[in-house]
PDB file of C-alpha atoms in Angstrom:
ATOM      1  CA  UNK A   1     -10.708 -16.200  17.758  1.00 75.00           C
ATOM      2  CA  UNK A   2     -12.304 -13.791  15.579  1.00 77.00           C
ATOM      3  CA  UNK A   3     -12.250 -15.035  11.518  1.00 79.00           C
ATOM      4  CA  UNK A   4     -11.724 -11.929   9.394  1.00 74.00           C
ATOM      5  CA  UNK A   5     -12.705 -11.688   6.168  1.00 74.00           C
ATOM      6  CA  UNK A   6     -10.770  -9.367   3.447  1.00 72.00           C
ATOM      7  CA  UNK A   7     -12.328  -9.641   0.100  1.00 76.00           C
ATOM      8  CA  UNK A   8     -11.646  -7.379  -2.536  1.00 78.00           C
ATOM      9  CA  UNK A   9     -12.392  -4.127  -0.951  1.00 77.00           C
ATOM     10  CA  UNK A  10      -8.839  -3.208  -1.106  1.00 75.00           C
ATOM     11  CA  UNK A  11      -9.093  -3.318  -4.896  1.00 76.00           C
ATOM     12  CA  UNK A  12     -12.331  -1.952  -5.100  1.00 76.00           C
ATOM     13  CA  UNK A  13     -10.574   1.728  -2.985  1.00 74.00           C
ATOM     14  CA  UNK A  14      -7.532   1.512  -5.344  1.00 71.00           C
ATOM     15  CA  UNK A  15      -9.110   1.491  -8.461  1.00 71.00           C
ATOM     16  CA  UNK A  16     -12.514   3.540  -7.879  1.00 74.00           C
ATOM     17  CA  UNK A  17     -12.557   6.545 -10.225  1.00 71.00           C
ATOM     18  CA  UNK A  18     -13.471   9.400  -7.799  1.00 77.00           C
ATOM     19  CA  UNK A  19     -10.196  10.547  -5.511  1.00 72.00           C
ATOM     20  CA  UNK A  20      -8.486   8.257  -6.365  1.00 72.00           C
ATOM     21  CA  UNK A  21      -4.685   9.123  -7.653  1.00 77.00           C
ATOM     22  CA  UNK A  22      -3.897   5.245  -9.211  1.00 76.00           C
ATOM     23  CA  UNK A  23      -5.352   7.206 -12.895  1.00 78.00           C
ATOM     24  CA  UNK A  24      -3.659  10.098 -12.818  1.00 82.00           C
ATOM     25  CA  UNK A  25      -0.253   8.412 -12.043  1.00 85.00           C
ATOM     26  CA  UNK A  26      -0.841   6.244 -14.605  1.00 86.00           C
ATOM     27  CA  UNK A  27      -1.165   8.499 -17.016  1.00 88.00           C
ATOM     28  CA  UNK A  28       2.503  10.101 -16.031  1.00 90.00           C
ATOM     29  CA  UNK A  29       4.054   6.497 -15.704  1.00 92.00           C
ATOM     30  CA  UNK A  30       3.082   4.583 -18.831  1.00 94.00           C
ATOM     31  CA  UNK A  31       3.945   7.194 -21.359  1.00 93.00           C
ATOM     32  CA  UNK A  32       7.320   7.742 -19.433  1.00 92.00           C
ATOM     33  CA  UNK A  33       8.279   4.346 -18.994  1.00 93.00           C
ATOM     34  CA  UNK A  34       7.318   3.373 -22.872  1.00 94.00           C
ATOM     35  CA  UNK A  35       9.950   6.482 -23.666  1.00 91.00           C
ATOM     36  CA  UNK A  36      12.630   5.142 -21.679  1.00 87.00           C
ATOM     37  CA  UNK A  37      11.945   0.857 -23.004  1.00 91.00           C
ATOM     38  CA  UNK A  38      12.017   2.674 -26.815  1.00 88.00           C
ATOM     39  CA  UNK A  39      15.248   4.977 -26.133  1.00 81.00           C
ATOM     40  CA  UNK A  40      16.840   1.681 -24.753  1.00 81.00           C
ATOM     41  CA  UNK A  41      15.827  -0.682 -27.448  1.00 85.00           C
ATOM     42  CA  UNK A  42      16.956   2.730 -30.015  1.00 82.00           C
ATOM     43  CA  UNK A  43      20.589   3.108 -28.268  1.00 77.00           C
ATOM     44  CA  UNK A  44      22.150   1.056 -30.735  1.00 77.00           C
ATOM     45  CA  UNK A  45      20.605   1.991 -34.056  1.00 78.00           C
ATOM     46  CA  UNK A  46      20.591   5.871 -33.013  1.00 75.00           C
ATOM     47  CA  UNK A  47      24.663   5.612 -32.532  1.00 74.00           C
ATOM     48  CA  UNK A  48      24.892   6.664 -35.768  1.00 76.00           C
ATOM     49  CA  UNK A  49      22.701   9.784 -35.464  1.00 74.00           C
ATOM     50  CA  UNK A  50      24.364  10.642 -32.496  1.00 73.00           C
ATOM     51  CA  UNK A  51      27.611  10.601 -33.991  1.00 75.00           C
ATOM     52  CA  UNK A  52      26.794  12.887 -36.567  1.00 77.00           C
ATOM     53  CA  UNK A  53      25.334  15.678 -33.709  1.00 72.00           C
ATOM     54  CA  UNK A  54      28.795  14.862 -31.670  1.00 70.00           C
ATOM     55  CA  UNK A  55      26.978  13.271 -28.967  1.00 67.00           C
ATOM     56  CA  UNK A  56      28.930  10.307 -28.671  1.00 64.00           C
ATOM     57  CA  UNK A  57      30.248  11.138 -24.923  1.00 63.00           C
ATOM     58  CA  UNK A  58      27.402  13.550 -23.935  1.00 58.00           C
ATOM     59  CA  UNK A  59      25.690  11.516 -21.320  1.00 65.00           C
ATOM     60  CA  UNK A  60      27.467  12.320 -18.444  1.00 70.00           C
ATOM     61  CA  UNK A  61      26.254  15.951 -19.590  1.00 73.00           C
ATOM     62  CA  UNK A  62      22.739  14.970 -19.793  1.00 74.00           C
ATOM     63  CA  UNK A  63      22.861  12.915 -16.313  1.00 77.00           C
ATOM     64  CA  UNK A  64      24.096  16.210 -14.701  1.00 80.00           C
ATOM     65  CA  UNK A  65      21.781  18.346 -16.189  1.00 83.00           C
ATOM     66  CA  UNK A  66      18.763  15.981 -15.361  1.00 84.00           C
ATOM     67  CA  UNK A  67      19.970  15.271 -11.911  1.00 88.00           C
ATOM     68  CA  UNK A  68      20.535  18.351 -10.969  1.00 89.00           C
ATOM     69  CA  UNK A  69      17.357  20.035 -10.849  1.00 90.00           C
ATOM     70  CA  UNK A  70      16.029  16.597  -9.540  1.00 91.00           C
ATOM     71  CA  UNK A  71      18.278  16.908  -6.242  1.00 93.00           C
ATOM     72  CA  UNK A  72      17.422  19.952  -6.062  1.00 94.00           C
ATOM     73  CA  UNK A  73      13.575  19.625  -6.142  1.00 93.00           C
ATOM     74  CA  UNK A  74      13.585  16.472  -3.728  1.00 94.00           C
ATOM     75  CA  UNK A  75      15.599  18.284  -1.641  1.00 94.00           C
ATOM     76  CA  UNK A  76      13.394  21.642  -1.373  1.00 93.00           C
ATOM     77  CA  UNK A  77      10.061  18.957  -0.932  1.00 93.00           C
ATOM     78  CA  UNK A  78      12.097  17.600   1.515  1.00 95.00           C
ATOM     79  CA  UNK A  79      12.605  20.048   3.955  1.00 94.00           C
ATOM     80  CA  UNK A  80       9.126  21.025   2.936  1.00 94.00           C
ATOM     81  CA  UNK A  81       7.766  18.024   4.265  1.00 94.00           C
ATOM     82  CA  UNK A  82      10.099  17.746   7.541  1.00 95.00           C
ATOM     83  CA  UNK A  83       8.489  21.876   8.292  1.00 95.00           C
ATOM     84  CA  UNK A  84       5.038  20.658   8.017  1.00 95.00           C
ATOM     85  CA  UNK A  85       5.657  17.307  10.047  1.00 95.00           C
ATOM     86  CA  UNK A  86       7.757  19.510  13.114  1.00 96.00           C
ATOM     87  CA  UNK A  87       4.923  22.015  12.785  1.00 96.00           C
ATOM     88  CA  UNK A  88       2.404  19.430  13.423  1.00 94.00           C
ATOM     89  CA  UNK A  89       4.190  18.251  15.763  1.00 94.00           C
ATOM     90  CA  UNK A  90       4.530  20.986  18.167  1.00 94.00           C
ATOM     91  CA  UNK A  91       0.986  21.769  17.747  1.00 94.00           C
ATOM     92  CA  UNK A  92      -0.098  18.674  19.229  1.00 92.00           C
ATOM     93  CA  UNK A  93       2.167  18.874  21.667  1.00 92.00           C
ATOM     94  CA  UNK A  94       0.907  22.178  22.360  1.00 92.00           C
ATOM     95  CA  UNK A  95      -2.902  20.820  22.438  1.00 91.00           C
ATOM     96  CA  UNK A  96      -1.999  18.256  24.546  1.00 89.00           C
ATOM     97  CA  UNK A  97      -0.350  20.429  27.623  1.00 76.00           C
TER      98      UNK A  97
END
């Protein structure tokens, strides 16, 4: 039987600097999720604010307006992605006979 060994090279190709992605969706991620921890540990002391702007009910407005576009989007990069994967499909079908 053949003993592998892994080390740490799958930490050393995550976290290298050039090509890798890890930084740059970092640097979307951390501010984002600090925004949404602050707005949730804010929802109570901000009711009062957003009583005096009449936005006592208006989630269900801002869920639709945010998910909208979102379904929208993944759905366009969606059928994106399944056009590029059939494409490449039937070109290697193609190449192979």
């Amino acid at each position: 039987m053949i003993n592998y060994t892994t080390g740490d090279w799958m930490w050393r190709y995550l976290l290298k600097p050039q090509g890798s992605v890890l930084g740059k969706a970092l640097c979307v991620a951390l501010p984002s999720s600090f925004l949404a921890l602050a707005l949730v540990l804010l929802e109570v002391p901000l009711k009062g604010v957003r009583e005096i702007f009449g936005i006592v009910h208006g989630t269900t407005i801002l869920w639709a307006v945010v998910s909208g576009p979102l379904i929208i989007l993944v759905g366009f990069r969606t059928s994106q992605a399944w056009g590029r994967f059939w494409e490449g499909t039937s070109l290697l079908h193609a190449m192979r006979g």
